[in-house]
Amino acid sequence: MIPAPFDYVAPSTVDDAVRALAEAGEDAKIIAGGQSLLPVLRMRLAAPTSLIDLNRIPELRGVRDDGDALVIGSMTTHYDVQRDPLIAEHAALLAKATDTVADPQVRHRGTFGGSIAHADPAGDLLAPALALDTEMVVAGPDGRRTVPAADFFEDFFTTALRPDEILVEVRVPKHTGWHAHYEKFNRVAQAWSMVAVAATVRTDGGTIAEARVGLTNMSSVPVRARAVEEALVGRPATAESIRAAAEHAAEGTNPTVDGNADVEYRQHLARVLTGRAIQAAMAG
Amino acid sequence: MTATMEPEVGKGRLRKEDARLIAGRTRWTDNITLPGMVHLAVLRSTAAHAKIVNIDTSAAKEMPGVIAVYTGDDLDPEGAIGMPCAWPITPDMKSPRRPVLAQGKVNFAGEGVAVVVARSAGEAEDALAEIDVDYEDLPVVLGLENALAEDAPLVHEELGTNRNALWKFDSGEAGSGGDVEQAINEAEVVLKRRFRQQRLVPAFMEPRSCVVDPTAPQLTMWSATQIPHILKTMSALTLGIPEHKIRVIAPDVGGGFGGKIAVLPEEIMSLLVAQKLGRPVKWTESRSETMAAAHHGRDQIQDLTIAAKRDGTVTGLKVELMADMGAYLGLVGPGVPILGAFMFNAIYKIPAYHFACTNVFTNTTLTDAYRGAGRPEATFGIERMMDELAAELGMDPMELREKNWIKHDEFPYTTVSTLTYDSGNYEAATEKAMQLFDYEGLRREQAERRERNDPVQLGIGISTFTEMCGLAPSRVLGSLDYGAGGWEHAAIRMLPTGKVEVITGSSAHGQGHETAWSQIVSDQLGVPFEDIEVLHGDTQSSHKGLDTYGSRSLAVGGIAVVKAAEKVIEKAKKIAAHMMECSEDDLEFSGGKFTVKGTDKSTGIGDVAFAAFMAHDLPDGVEPSLDSEAVYDPENFSFPHGTHLCAAEVDTETGRVRLRKYVCVDDVGKVVNPIIVEGQMHGGLAQGIAQALFEEAVFDESGTLTSGTFADYLLPSAADLPSFTTDRTETPSTTNPLGVKGVGEAGTIASTPAVVNAVVDAVRHFGVNDIEMPLSPMRVWKAVHSGEKAAGGPGAEAGGGLGSIDATHGGAQ
Ligand SMILES: Cc1cc2nc3c(=O)[nH]c(=O)nc-3n(C[C@H](O)[C@H](O)[C@H](O)COP(=O)(O)OP(=O)(O)OC[C@H]3O[C@@H](n4cnc5c(N)ncnc54)[C@H](O)[C@@H]3O)c2cc1C
């Protein structure tokens, strides 16, 4: 369990990091919290020639208010996301999903941006990022560009990030006053999701005015449960209408099969957990 | 100083070893660094069954830092070295040679193929990738029934069969009971079930590691082992090194659970390489190597037939097992299922009993002892059967058990499998457990939930277990063809300043022997707890011993300590009498002092130790030493027992099992340290529950271990377990002076069937009467909704830092 040899650079600005990445060439890798990358290196499933460490770049850390959106620096740790007052107020879904990630040690090291860039369909922050219509701001040799979440996740562990680009921040439109819940299903507490549902809802009187539902691990990328959202909007926020809407949860999903779940079971879970997520959001 | 010392035995002391273990102020084997030391890394077979056509090590030898690369043929050109198996269970048992590194052929994925020696561990690992092995695939044999099939390919062609041995016990033939076939033929009720004991990984915390220093005339080997003494003798026998030229040290060892009761090919390899190079070597495995190459546990198919009367009286039990040995035999592997042979009848008076076990070779990692070794399998089988029988008869499962168990006034009781249980009180433990559990209340809630068709159903599972531990009377082991005795050694050194060194042949690796032994000696000799040091695990100081496994340390090793202390007192008494000018008969010893009866004249044992050290004025013919040693061979096993009750909630919409309540009342005899006992129970329960709900080592059809990391081999944490209610009854063992019984395996043995019984009980009304372990949510859900009992693989969960990354095949799953 010793990684293959590699060079190591720890720049202190984004510009330097972009430059270092370009110089290091194809086989370079960014290291953020290292919580996904290090196991891969230690098992020698990957052997990058150099690592560009983002941990010494202060501008990549923290959350700021930018009018109708929050901007979360990619190197903000899970621990900081969990405790950030702006996130609690304007993007509660993100904090709730982050609460379910791993264990305290991992949450102190692992980063929000690292999770997004890693793009594991079982990762817990992708579905919330999708449901909240976030945008990824990436920096490369030609400057910065913005990619909406819906276009960012392309396949298993594959994003719109080019090898010479760095994810610098994530713009999260404010969802102030929305109800939110992340319903996660796994076999042991500190594990990733077998299936999970990110739900956030805005009510108006007793009626559901807007709803966003994202599914974790129901495809090679996070999935938006549009049919559920449509079935909810304009309905009274009752157990019955929630249950009826949740029946649509598995539509269009294409989950993987593993020892823990086949397609039938995963799709069944998606329906049950969607109902529960929305119920819990309403109750919370 | 007043003479009234509070007894140490029974005191809930925090463990004296914890500060150094928790703070890391100790040296594990991997921390040992010697001048000029080089590092080993083992190339492991990726194929489960293949001919080795060629191994090209030339490129690896050119890698930076590499000193040498050896194959099996380099280390053992004659092919003369075979790893030892110490338990030939039958005279005709098939025992294939297990080489140090594969020679000509690999028989499981993970078997060592070559070893790199380099200046650093990193360089050694880098060079592994440069070794080119040319394999020619052979058909892979997986699964017990496949391996026994008529035209199955053979793991070891030269044996002509995959059958390792067939071991039988029959109460009719032994004269200890009736004929089981007759019992079955005449029974009012006959029930048959097939249960599967999945394969488990003994997930000790510290990976295995070994350092060999060949630079002195006496070789020294440090190893993260449970069995330093056995390892020393076996290394000598395996390699023909004179035994007195080897010293083995087990420093602090981070857990074993049976997983370190082995003589490793890597240890033998380290000895060979160190001798070849004349330099100290170190081998430390990665966790991936532990998973694939360290022995696994369990892996049986159990076919059980129980015969009973309609009133619930059990009239016979027939047990037919198949046990997977893996590709080779481990040190005691073939005997592990046989340890269960005596325990299927458990606490019950079963008049006719038959046991037969077929051991089988497959192209998998070998299996051997894992916490409980044979007894969890047996306990699972019988306790599941009792619940099934109760359901069949429409009886309360506790009532059925009570009807059949041995009553407290029937001890000592000789069972149908010929063991004599010295003591026990199943009624008392059960009564206490039932109260703590609120059995009636939970049964009511269960009925209500069923009534209203609640999505969350409740089930109650029982396990009234016993086990045999404290391995073991040497004569009994002899009758089972075991390759060693079962005694244990202890010695006590009385130092001139009154301090005490206790030497034990038990080899602690996390259990707390240093604390418990100090408590025992403190009471025996009347010296303060703090004045006692316990030495273990180094064959130079602790020269004699049979080590730690089978919950034997206290019930055998602890008693040896008592016997040694008695000899110290015996010796001291002569000198004390001389010092106080009285007759030995006038002296009584208590609280560390010899007192002349009826007077207040006394001498402390420390003063006597000093007098012995000075030796200026000793009685004629008395040697100037109080130091004593004893070897204790137990006259019987010890038989802890207990009543475990589990309430499980099953979410029928998702299949998730939540343990709502777990109560156990265990009787482990007299307790030396209740905190240590509690710790053993908690850890044991966690491991037993893990078998029921979480863990399984899974191979794919090519024989590759797919649960090869902790991301997919699911170990539960505290967050996945309920808060346990543990309590005790205390029925002293009558066969040892402390009245103690073992506790190291009890929780693991008892808990697995309690959990599975609870889950099956929760969903029995859906027509479910079994679900295969581990009871994953999908399995439970499918059992409820479509009657499948082993849906899917138990398989891998995305987890750890790996998430959906497939560590086995690389890339996404
Ligand atoms: C025991 C354990 C349990 C876990 N459980 C969960 C869980 O339950 N749910 C969950 O969602 N996650 C879980 N994780 C993963 C954890 O959330 C990781 O922190 C996260 O997946 C990756 O973040 P990181 O900062 O550690 O990234 P790293 O591991 O450093 O990087 C991951 C990948 O992203 C790339 N990368 C990182 N940052 C950037 C960037 N700014 N720009 C471009 N590329 C970048 C890296 O090159 C690498 O390929 C677990 C991890 C562990 C070790």
Tab-separated table of N, CA, C and O and ligand atoms in Angstrom, chain A residues 29-39 54 60 74-75 78 100-103 106 109-118 122-125 161 165-168 184 186 189-193, chain B residues 799-802, ligand 1:
chain	number	residue	atom	x	y	z
A	29	LYS	N	-1.999	15.079	-11.538
A	29	LYS	CA	-3.298	15.034	-10.865
A	29	LYS	C	-3.342	16.121	-9.824
A	29	LYS	O	-2.334	16.427	-9.185
A	30	ILE	N	-4.562	16.655	-9.642
A	30	ILE	CA	-4.780	17.586	-8.541
A	30	ILE	C	-5.023	16.767	-7.287
A	30	ILE	O	-5.705	15.742	-7.342
A	31	ILE	N	-4.486	17.209	-6.167
A	31	ILE	CA	-4.909	16.604	-4.913
A	31	ILE	C	-5.569	17.660	-4.046
A	31	ILE	O	-5.025	18.749	-3.847
A	32	ALA	N	-6.777	17.340	-3.605
A	32	ALA	CA	-7.512	18.249	-2.711
A	32	ALA	C	-7.419	17.642	-1.312
A	32	ALA	O	-6.350	17.635	-0.712
A	33	GLY	N	-8.515	17.060	-0.812
A	33	GLY	CA	-8.456	16.437	0.516
A	33	GLY	C	-7.745	15.095	0.497
A	33	GLY	O	-7.375	14.555	1.538
A	34	GLY	N	-7.608	14.534	-0.687
A	34	GLY	CA	-6.915	13.253	-0.811
A	34	GLY	C	-7.737	12.060	-0.366
A	34	GLY	O	-7.270	10.921	-0.405
A	35	GLN	N	-8.969	12.281	0.042
A	35	GLN	CA	-9.747	11.188	0.638
A	35	GLN	C	-10.231	10.174	-0.395
A	35	GLN	O	-10.529	9.044	-0.057
A	36	SER	N	-10.300	10.584	-1.632
A	36	SER	CA	-10.590	9.618	-2.689
A	36	SER	C	-9.339	9.289	-3.476
A	36	SER	O	-9.133	8.159	-3.894
A	37	LEU	N	-8.495	10.281	-3.633
A	37	LEU	CA	-7.314	10.068	-4.472
A	37	LEU	C	-6.281	9.156	-3.801
A	37	LEU	O	-5.715	8.260	-4.441
A	38	LEU	N	-6.050	9.370	-2.515
A	38	LEU	CA	-4.984	8.600	-1.871
A	38	LEU	C	-5.234	7.096	-1.874
A	38	LEU	O	-4.326	6.321	-2.172
A	39	PRO	N	-6.454	6.650	-1.563
A	39	PRO	CA	-6.673	5.199	-1.636
A	39	PRO	C	-6.374	4.647	-3.034
A	39	PRO	O	-5.810	3.570	-3.179
A	54	LEU	N	-3.702	21.548	-3.766
A	54	LEU	CA	-4.436	22.820	-3.674
A	54	LEU	C	-4.593	23.312	-2.235
A	54	LEU	O	-5.209	24.350	-1.996
A	60	LEU	N	-9.220	29.471	-2.359
A	60	LEU	CA	-10.136	28.377	-2.713
A	60	LEU	C	-10.996	27.913	-1.540
A	60	LEU	O	-11.826	27.030	-1.684
A	74	SER	N	-13.796	25.643	-3.864
A	74	SER	CA	-13.731	24.190	-4.064
A	74	SER	C	-13.008	23.483	-2.922
A	74	SER	O	-13.277	22.334	-2.623
A	75	MET	N	-12.087	24.182	-2.234
A	75	MET	CA	-11.324	23.543	-1.166
A	75	MET	C	-11.991	23.673	0.206
A	75	MET	O	-11.384	23.373	1.230
A	78	HIS	N	-15.702	19.444	3.974
A	78	HIS	CA	-17.038	18.980	4.351
A	78	HIS	C	-17.418	19.534	5.719
A	78	HIS	O	-18.545	19.948	5.952
A	100	THR	N	-24.070	13.410	6.023
A	100	THR	CA	-24.092	11.946	5.874
A	100	THR	C	-22.792	11.407	5.274
A	100	THR	O	-22.644	10.201	5.111
A	101	VAL	N	-21.880	12.298	4.910
A	101	VAL	CA	-20.654	11.844	4.263
A	101	VAL	C	-19.690	11.267	5.297
A	101	VAL	O	-19.324	11.940	6.258
A	102	ALA	N	-19.326	10.012	5.107
A	102	ALA	CA	-18.193	9.414	5.816
A	102	ALA	C	-18.230	9.637	7.318
A	102	ALA	O	-19.264	9.530	7.965
A	103	ASP	N	-17.077	9.991	7.863
A	103	ASP	CA	-16.900	10.128	9.305
A	103	ASP	C	-16.142	11.429	9.582
A	103	ASP	O	-15.673	12.084	8.654
A	106	VAL	N	-12.690	12.044	7.834
A	106	VAL	CA	-12.795	12.278	6.393
A	106	VAL	C	-13.388	13.664	6.133
A	106	VAL	O	-12.950	14.380	5.232
A	109	ARG	N	-10.920	16.530	6.213
A	109	ARG	CA	-9.933	16.587	5.119
A	109	ARG	C	-10.600	16.749	3.758
A	109	ARG	O	-10.131	17.505	2.918
A	110	GLY	N	-11.658	15.980	3.557
A	110	GLY	CA	-12.298	15.937	2.240
A	110	GLY	C	-12.940	17.275	1.912
A	110	GLY	O	-13.380	18.014	2.793
A	111	THR	N	-12.985	17.598	0.629
A	111	THR	CA	-13.499	18.907	0.222
A	111	THR	C	-14.734	18.774	-0.664
A	111	THR	O	-14.943	17.755	-1.326
A	112	PHE	N	-15.495	19.852	-0.665
A	112	PHE	CA	-16.689	19.914	-1.496
A	112	PHE	C	-16.289	19.804	-2.971
A	112	PHE	O	-16.809	18.979	-3.728
A	113	GLY	N	-15.309	20.623	-3.364
A	113	GLY	CA	-14.873	20.606	-4.766
A	113	GLY	C	-14.291	19.264	-5.159
A	113	GLY	O	-14.495	18.784	-6.282
A	114	GLY	N	-13.559	18.635	-4.247
A	114	GLY	CA	-12.980	17.321	-4.535
A	114	GLY	C	-14.061	16.296	-4.826
A	114	GLY	O	-13.949	15.481	-5.754
A	115	SER	N	-15.127	16.341	-4.058
A	115	SER	CA	-16.233	15.400	-4.281
A	115	SER	C	-16.861	15.617	-5.649
A	115	SER	O	-17.171	14.667	-6.361
A	116	ILE	N	-17.067	16.892	-5.984
A	116	ILE	CA	-17.709	17.217	-7.260
A	116	ILE	C	-16.800	16.790	-8.420
A	116	ILE	O	-17.236	16.164	-9.390
A	117	ALA	N	-15.510	17.101	-8.300
A	117	ALA	CA	-14.575	16.785	-9.381
A	117	ALA	C	-14.379	15.273	-9.516
A	117	ALA	O	-14.189	14.760	-10.617
A	118	HIS	N	-14.447	14.585	-8.400
A	118	HIS	CA	-14.245	13.134	-8.399
A	118	HIS	C	-15.399	12.433	-9.127
A	118	HIS	O	-15.212	11.440	-9.813
A	122	ALA	N	-21.919	7.433	-6.607
A	122	ALA	CA	-22.380	7.115	-5.255
A	122	ALA	C	-22.057	8.238	-4.277
A	122	ALA	O	-22.451	8.189	-3.116
A	123	GLY	N	-21.327	9.240	-4.723
A	123	GLY	CA	-20.982	10.369	-3.856
A	123	GLY	C	-22.230	11.140	-3.480
A	123	GLY	O	-23.159	11.272	-4.276
A	124	ASP	N	-22.220	11.691	-2.296
A	124	ASP	CA	-23.450	12.264	-1.758
A	124	ASP	C	-23.679	13.727	-2.123
A	124	ASP	O	-24.732	14.264	-1.829
A	125	LEU	N	-22.707	14.384	-2.719
A	125	LEU	CA	-22.892	15.818	-2.945
A	125	LEU	C	-23.271	16.147	-4.379
A	125	LEU	O	-23.577	17.292	-4.712
A	161	LEU	N	-14.644	18.796	-16.772
A	161	LEU	CA	-13.303	19.345	-16.501
A	161	LEU	C	-12.303	18.766	-17.478
A	161	LEU	O	-12.231	17.550	-17.642
A	165	GLU	N	-7.633	21.711	-16.332
A	165	GLU	CA	-8.496	22.654	-15.619
A	165	GLU	C	-8.645	22.285	-14.138
A	165	GLU	O	-8.551	21.122	-13.754
A	166	ILE	N	-8.932	23.346	-13.383
A	166	ILE	CA	-9.152	23.180	-11.949
A	166	ILE	C	-10.544	23.693	-11.617
A	166	ILE	O	-10.950	24.751	-12.114
A	167	LEU	N	-11.245	22.966	-10.807
A	167	LEU	CA	-12.521	23.461	-10.302
A	167	LEU	C	-12.204	24.458	-9.200
A	167	LEU	O	-11.545	24.101	-8.212
A	168	VAL	N	-12.625	25.710	-9.369
A	168	VAL	CA	-12.268	26.703	-8.352
A	168	VAL	C	-13.412	27.009	-7.397
A	168	VAL	O	-13.208	27.168	-6.205
A	184	LYS	N	-30.523	9.008	2.896
A	184	LYS	CA	-29.433	8.149	2.412
A	184	LYS	C	-29.648	6.713	2.860
A	184	LYS	O	-30.023	6.460	3.995
A	186	ASN	N	-27.625	3.135	3.134
A	186	ASN	CA	-26.388	2.360	2.989
A	186	ASN	C	-26.407	1.251	4.029
A	186	ASN	O	-27.328	1.171	4.835
A	189	ALA	N	-22.761	2.688	8.593
A	189	ALA	CA	-22.926	4.133	8.759
A	189	ALA	C	-21.952	4.976	7.942
A	189	ALA	O	-22.331	5.989	7.387
A	190	GLN	N	-20.675	4.559	7.883
A	190	GLN	CA	-19.725	5.486	7.271
A	190	GLN	C	-19.559	5.246	5.776
A	190	GLN	O	-18.691	5.831	5.159
A	191	ALA	N	-20.457	4.442	5.191
A	191	ALA	CA	-20.272	4.122	3.774
A	191	ALA	C	-21.006	5.091	2.855
A	191	ALA	O	-21.829	5.885	3.279
A	192	TRP	N	-20.682	4.954	1.590
A	192	TRP	CA	-21.309	5.747	0.548
A	192	TRP	C	-22.749	5.260	0.367
A	192	TRP	O	-23.155	4.262	0.936
A	193	SER	N	-23.463	5.957	-0.481
A	193	SER	CA	-24.873	5.614	-0.675
A	193	SER	C	-25.055	4.435	-1.612
A	193	SER	O	-24.423	4.366	-2.664
B	799	GLY	N	-17.838	2.079	-0.858
B	799	GLY	CA	-17.488	2.554	0.474
B	799	GLY	C	-16.064	3.024	0.566
B	799	GLY	O	-15.309	2.994	-0.391
B	800	GLY	N	-15.701	3.470	1.739
B	800	GLY	CA	-14.354	3.932	2.007
B	800	GLY	C	-13.980	5.015	1.025
B	800	GLY	O	-14.817	5.645	0.395
B	801	GLY	N	-12.711	5.237	0.831
B	801	GLY	CA	-12.299	6.259	-0.107
B	801	GLY	C	-12.509	5.805	-1.531
B	801	GLY	O	-12.363	6.562	-2.466
B	802	LEU	N	-12.852	4.518	-1.700
B	802	LEU	CA	-12.924	3.978	-3.045
B	802	LEU	C	-14.258	4.233	-3.708
B	802	LEU	O	-14.356	4.270	-4.924
C	1	LIG	C1	-13.626	6.231	4.604
C	1	LIG	C2	-14.245	7.159	3.601
C	1	LIG	C3	-15.615	7.247	3.502
C	1	LIG	C4	-16.212	8.093	2.586
C	1	LIG	N1	-17.562	8.151	2.547
C	1	LIG	C5	-18.161	9.006	1.705
C	1	LIG	C6	-19.570	9.138	1.668
C	1	LIG	O1	-20.286	8.503	2.441
C	1	LIG	N2	-20.118	9.973	0.764
C	1	LIG	C7	-19.354	10.730	-0.073
C	1	LIG	O2	-19.903	11.487	-0.846
C	1	LIG	N3	-18.014	10.646	-0.043
C	1	LIG	C8	-17.396	9.826	0.822
C	1	LIG	N4	-16.029	9.760	0.862
C	1	LIG	C9	-15.243	10.578	-0.082
C	1	LIG	C10	-14.989	11.968	0.461
C	1	LIG	O3	-16.169	12.713	0.452
C	1	LIG	C11	-13.923	12.637	-0.373
C	1	LIG	O4	-13.521	13.702	0.401
C	1	LIG	C12	-14.339	13.144	-1.716
C	1	LIG	O5	-14.907	12.139	-2.519
C	1	LIG	C13	-13.151	13.683	-2.495
C	1	LIG	O6	-12.763	14.875	-1.960
C	1	LIG	P1	-11.253	15.187	-1.662
C	1	LIG	O7	-11.174	16.615	-1.328
C	1	LIG	O8	-10.761	14.267	-0.655
C	1	LIG	O9	-10.588	14.953	-3.108
C	1	LIG	P2	-9.300	14.163	-3.553
C	1	LIG	O10	-9.351	12.775	-3.058
C	1	LIG	O11	-8.096	14.943	-3.248
C	1	LIG	O12	-9.529	14.193	-5.111
C	1	LIG	C14	-10.497	13.406	-5.733
C	1	LIG	C15	-10.422	13.581	-7.254
C	1	LIG	O13	-10.861	14.859	-7.644
C	1	LIG	C16	-9.835	15.599	-8.275
C	1	LIG	N5	-9.916	16.971	-7.754
C	1	LIG	C17	-10.034	17.308	-6.450
C	1	LIG	N6	-10.189	18.616	-6.321
C	1	LIG	C18	-10.165	19.139	-7.564
C	1	LIG	C19	-10.291	20.454	-8.081
C	1	LIG	N7	-10.479	21.510	-7.287
C	1	LIG	N8	-10.241	20.606	-9.413
C	1	LIG	C20	-10.064	19.567	-10.246
C	1	LIG	N9	-9.955	18.306	-9.807
C	1	LIG	C21	-10.003	18.091	-8.487
C	1	LIG	C22	-8.553	14.903	-7.923
C	1	LIG	O14	-7.597	15.060	-8.922
C	1	LIG	C23	-9.019	13.471	-7.809
C	1	LIG	O15	-9.100	12.872	-9.059
C	1	LIG	C24	-15.401	8.900	1.748
C	1	LIG	C25	-14.014	8.834	1.841
C	1	LIG	C26	-13.428	7.982	2.747
C	1	LIG	C27	-11.946	7.925	2.849
